[in-house]
Coordinates of C-alpha atoms and ligand atoms in Angstrom, one line a residue:
X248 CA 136.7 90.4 98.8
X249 CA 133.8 88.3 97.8
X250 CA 131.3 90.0 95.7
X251 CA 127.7 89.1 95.2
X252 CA 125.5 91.0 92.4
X253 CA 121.6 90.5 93.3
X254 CA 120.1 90.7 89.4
X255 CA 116.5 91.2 88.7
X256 CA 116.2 89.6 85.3
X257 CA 112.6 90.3 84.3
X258 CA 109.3 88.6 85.1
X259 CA 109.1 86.4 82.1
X260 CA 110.1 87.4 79.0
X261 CA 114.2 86.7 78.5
X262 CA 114.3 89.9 76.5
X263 CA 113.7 91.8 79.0
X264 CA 116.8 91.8 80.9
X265 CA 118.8 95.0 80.8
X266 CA 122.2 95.6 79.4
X267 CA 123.7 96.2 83.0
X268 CA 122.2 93.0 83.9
X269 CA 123.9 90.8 80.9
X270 CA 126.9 92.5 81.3
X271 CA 127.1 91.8 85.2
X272 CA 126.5 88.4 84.4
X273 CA 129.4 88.1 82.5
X274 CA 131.0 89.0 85.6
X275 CA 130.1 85.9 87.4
X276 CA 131.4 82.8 88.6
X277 CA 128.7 81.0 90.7
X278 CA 124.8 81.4 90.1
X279 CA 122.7 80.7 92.8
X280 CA 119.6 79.1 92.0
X281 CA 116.8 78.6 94.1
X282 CA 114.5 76.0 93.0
X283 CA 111.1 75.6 94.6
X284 CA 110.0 71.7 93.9
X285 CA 108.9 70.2 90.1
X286 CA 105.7 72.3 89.6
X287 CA 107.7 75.4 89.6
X288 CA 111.0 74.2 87.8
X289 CA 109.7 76.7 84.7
X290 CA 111.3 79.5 86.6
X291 CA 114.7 77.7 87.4
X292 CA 114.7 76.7 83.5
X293 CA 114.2 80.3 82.7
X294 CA 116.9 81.3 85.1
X295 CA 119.5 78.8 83.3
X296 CA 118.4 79.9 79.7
X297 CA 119.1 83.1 80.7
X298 CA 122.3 82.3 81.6
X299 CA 123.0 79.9 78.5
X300 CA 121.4 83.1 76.1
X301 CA 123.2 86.1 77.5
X302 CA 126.8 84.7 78.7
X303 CA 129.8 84.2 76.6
X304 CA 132.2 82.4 78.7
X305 CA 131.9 78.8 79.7
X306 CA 133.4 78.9 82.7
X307 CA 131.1 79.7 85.4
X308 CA 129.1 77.3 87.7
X309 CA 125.4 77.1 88.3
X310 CA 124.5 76.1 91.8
X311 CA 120.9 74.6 92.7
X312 CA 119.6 75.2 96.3
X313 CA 115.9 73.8 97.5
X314 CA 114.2 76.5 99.0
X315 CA 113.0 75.5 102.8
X316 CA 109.7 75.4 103.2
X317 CA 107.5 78.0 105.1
X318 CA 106.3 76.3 108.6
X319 CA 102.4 76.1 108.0
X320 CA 102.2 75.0 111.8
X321 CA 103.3 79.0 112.4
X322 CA 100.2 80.8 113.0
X323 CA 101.4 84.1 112.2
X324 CA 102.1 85.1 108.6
X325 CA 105.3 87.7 109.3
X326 CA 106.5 85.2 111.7
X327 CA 106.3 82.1 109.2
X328 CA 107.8 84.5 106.8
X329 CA 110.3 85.8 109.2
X330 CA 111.7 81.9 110.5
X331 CA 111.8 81.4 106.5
X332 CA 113.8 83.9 106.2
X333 CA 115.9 83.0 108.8
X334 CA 116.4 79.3 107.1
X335 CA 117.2 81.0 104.2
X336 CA 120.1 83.4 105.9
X337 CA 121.6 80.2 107.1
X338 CA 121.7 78.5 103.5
X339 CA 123.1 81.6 101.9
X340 CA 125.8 82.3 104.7
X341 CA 126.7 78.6 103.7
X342 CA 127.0 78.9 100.0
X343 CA 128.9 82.1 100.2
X344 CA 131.3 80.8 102.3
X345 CA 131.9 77.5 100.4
X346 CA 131.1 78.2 97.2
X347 CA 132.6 81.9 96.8
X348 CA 136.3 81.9 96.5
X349 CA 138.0 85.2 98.4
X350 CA 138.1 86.9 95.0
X351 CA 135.0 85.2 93.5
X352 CA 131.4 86.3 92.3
X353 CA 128.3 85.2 92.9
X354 CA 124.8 86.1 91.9
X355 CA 121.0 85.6 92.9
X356 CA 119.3 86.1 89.7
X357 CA 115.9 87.9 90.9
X358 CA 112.4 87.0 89.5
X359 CA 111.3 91.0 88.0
X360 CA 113.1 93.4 90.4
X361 CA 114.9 93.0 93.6
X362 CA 112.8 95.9 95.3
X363 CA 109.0 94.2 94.4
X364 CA 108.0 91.6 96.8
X365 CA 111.0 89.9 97.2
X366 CA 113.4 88.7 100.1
X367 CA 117.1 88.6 98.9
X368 CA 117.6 91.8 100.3
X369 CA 116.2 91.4 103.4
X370 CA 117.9 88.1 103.4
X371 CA 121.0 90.0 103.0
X372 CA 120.5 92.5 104.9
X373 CA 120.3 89.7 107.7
X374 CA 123.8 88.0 106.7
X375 CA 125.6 91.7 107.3
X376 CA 124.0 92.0 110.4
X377 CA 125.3 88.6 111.6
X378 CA 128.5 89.3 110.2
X379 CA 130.3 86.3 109.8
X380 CA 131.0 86.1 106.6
X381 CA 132.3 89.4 104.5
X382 CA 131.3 90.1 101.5
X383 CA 129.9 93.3 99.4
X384 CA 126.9 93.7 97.7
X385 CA 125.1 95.4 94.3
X386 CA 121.4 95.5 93.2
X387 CA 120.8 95.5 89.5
X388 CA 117.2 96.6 88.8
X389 CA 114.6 94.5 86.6
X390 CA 111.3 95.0 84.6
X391 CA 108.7 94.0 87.4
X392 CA 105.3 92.5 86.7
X393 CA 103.7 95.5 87.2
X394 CA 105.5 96.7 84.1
X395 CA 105.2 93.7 82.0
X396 CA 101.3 93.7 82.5
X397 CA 100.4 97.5 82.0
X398 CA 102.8 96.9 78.8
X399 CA 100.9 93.9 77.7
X400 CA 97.6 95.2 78.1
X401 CA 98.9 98.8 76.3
X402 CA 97.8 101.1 79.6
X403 CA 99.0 103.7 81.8
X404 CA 98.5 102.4 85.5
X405 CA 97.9 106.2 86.5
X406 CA 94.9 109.0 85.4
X407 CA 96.2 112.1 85.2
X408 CA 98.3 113.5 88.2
X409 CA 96.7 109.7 90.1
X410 CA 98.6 107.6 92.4
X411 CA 99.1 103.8 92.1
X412 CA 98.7 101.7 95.1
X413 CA 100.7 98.3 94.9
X414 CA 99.5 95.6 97.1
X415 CA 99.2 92.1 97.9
X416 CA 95.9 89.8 97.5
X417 CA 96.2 88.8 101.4
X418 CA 95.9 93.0 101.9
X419 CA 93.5 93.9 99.9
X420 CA 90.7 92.8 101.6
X421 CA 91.9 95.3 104.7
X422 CA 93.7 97.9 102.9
X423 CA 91.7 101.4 102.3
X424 CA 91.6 100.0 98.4
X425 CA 87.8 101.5 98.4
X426 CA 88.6 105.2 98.0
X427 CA 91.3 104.4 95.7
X428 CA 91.4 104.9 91.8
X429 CA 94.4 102.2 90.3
X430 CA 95.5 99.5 92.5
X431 CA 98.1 96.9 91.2
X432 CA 97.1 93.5 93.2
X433 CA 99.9 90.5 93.2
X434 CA 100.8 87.4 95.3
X435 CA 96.8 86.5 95.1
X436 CA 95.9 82.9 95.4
X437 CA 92.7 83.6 96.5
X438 CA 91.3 85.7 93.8
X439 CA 90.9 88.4 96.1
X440 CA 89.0 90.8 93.9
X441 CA 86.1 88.9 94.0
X442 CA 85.0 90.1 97.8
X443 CA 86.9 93.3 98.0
X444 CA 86.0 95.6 95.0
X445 CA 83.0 97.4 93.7
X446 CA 82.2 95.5 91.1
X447 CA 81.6 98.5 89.0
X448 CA 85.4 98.8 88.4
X449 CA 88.0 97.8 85.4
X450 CA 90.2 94.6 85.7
X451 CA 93.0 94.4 83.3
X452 CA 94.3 90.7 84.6
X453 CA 97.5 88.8 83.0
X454 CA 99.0 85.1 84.3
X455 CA 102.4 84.7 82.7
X456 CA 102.5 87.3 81.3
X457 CA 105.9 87.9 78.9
X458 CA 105.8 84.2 78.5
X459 CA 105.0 81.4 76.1
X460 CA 102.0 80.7 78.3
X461 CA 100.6 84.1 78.6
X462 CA 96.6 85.1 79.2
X463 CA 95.8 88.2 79.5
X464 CA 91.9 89.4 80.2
X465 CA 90.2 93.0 80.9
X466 CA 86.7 94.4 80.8
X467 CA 84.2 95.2 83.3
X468 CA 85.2 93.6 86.6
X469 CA 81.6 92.2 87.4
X470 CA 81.3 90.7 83.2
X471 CA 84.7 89.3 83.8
X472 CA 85.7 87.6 87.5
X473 CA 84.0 84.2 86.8
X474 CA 86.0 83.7 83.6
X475 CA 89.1 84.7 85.1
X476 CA 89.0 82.5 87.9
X477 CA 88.1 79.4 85.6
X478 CA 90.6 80.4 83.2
X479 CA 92.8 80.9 86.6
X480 CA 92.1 77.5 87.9
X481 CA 92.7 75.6 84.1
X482 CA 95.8 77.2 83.6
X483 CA 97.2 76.3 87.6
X484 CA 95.7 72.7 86.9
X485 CA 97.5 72.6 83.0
X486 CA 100.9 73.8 84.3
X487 CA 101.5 72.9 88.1
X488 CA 101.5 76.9 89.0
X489 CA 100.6 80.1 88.1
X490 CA 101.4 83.5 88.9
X491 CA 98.7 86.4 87.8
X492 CA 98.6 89.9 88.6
X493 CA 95.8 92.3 87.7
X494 CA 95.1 96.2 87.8
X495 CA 91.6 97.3 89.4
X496 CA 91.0 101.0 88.1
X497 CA 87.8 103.0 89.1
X498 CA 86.7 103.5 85.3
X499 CA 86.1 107.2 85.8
X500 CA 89.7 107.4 86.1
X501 CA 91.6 107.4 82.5
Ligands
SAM201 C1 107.2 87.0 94.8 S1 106.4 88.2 93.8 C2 107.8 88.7 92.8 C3 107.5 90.0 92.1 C4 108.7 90.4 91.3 N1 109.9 90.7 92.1 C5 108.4 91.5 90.3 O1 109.2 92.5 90.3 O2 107.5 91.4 89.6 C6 105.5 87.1 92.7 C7 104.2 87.8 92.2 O3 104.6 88.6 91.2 C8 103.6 88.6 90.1 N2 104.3 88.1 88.9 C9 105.6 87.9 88.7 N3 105.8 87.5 87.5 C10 104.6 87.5 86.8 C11 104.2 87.2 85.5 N4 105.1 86.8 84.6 N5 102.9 87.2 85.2 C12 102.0 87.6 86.1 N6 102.3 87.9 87.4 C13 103.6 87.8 87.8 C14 102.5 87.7 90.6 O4 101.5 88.5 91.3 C15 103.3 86.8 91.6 O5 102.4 86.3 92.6

C-alpha cells in the first residue's frame, strides 16, 4: 500500500530536525513540496537542503506543487480557508495517485510541527473521507515556533503551576487574552498586540527565528511596540516575507 509520512521538520533551524524525522526521510521516494510564489521560495530552499543535508541515497524525487490561492472574494475566513482546503485535497489526491507507486512513499515535509496551525492533516483527513485513493498515514512530530522562540529568548513560557494560551493574531483581539498571564500569539500580520494588550505587560518577540535572518526583541511592551513594528516592516520589505511570533506575559508572572 501507498504510504505517506507527514514530517514536521523544524521552524528554521535545519538542526533541528529529529532523528525519527531524518531517518523517515531516508524512507522516501517522492517529496512533496508546496511552494507559495518567489517571496517565499526561502522556505522551499530550506525544505530541499534539508533533504540534500540529511539523506544518503540519491534516488528519491522532489516534486514542486503551487499552492492555490485563498479566494479573497470569500467573505468568510473559515469558509475561504475551508474552499482552500478543498483545492488542496484535490491536488494531493492527484499527486498520490500519479506520483506514488502501489508500494511507494511520499512525504509532506511540515514547517515546525504538523499539530501547530497547520492543514496537512486536515487535508488528509479530507482525502480518507472521500476515499478514493488508499493510502496510510504517520505523523512525525517537529520543534514548533513556539519552542524555537522561548529557546532563543532563554524563557519558560509558564510561571509556576501557569497555563499557556496559544493563539492567532486575528483572535487575539476577541479572545479572553485580558485575564490571562502567558499568551503565545502567531499568524499576526497585523501586529495585533498593539490594540489588544495592557501595555503594562512583557513582549519577548522573534521573526525568523532559528534562521540566518533572525531578530529577536523583548522588554516592556509599551518601550518596545513601535520598534518592533519598524523593525517588522524593514525586515518584510528587505526579504519579501516574514514570519514573527511573540510571547505577551503579565510581568508579575515569572
Ligand atoms: C502556518 S503557522 C505554522 C506553525 C508551525 N507549524 C509551527 O509548528 O511552528 C506559521 C506561523 O508560525 C510562526 N512561525 C513559524 N516559523 C517561525 C519562525 N522561524 N520564526 C518566527 N515565527 C515563526 C509565525 O507566527 C507564523 O506566522
Amino acid at each position: 500500500m501507498r504510504k505517506l509520512y507527514v514530517i514536521g521538520i523544524g521552524s528554521g533551524n535545519p538542526e533541528h530536525i529529529t532523528i525519527e524525522a531524518i531517518r523517515t526521510m531516508n524512507l522516501v521516494d517522492v517529496f512533496f513540496v508546496m511552494s507559495k510564489g518567489e517571496a517565499k521560495s526561502d522556505l522551499v530552499r530550506l525544505r530541499k537542503d534539508i533533504c540534500e543535508r540529511y539523506i544518503d541515497k540519491t534516488s528519491y524525487r522532489t516534486i514542486e506543487v503551487v499552492d492555490p490561492e485563498r479566494d479573497p472574494s470569500i467573505a468568510s475566513y473559515v469558509s475561504r480557508v475551508e474552499v482552500w482546503h478543498e483545492q488542496r485535497t484535490l491536488i494531493w489526491e492527484a499527486l498520490i495517485e500519479n506520483e506514488l507507486k502501489e508500494d511507494q512513499c511520499g512525504a509532506i515535509l511540515v514547517w515546525g510541527d504538523p499539530a501547530l496551525y497547520d492543514s496537512t492533516l486536515r487535508v488528509i483527513d479530507r482525502l480518507t473521507a472521500r476515499n478514493k485513493i488508499c493510502f496510510e498515514y504517520e505523523v512525525i512530530p517537529g520543534i514548533t515556533s513556539v519552542q524555537a522562540l522561548a529557546a532563543r529568548h532563554k524563557i519558560m513560557l509558564n510561571g509556576i503551576g501557569e497555563s499557556i494560551h496559544i493563539t492567532t493574531g486575528r483572535q487575539l483581539s476577541t479572545d479572553l487574552v485580558h485575564d490571562l498571564k502567558n499568551v503565545v500569539v502567531m499568524l499576526d500580520g497585523e501586529c495585533a498586540f498593539e490594540q489588544a494588550f495592557d501595555k503594562d505587560v512583557e513582549i519577548y518577540w522573534g521573526a525568523y527565528v532559528g534562521t540566518d535572518k533572525e531578530i529577536l526583541l523583548s522588554g516592556k511592551l509599551i518601550e518596545k511596540m513601535e520598534s518592533i513594528k519598524a523593525i517588522r516592516q524593514a525586515a518584510r520589505v528587505k526579504n519579501g516575507w516574514i514570519m514573527d511570533i511573540y510571547l505577551l506575559r503579565n510581568s508579575a508572572s515569572r
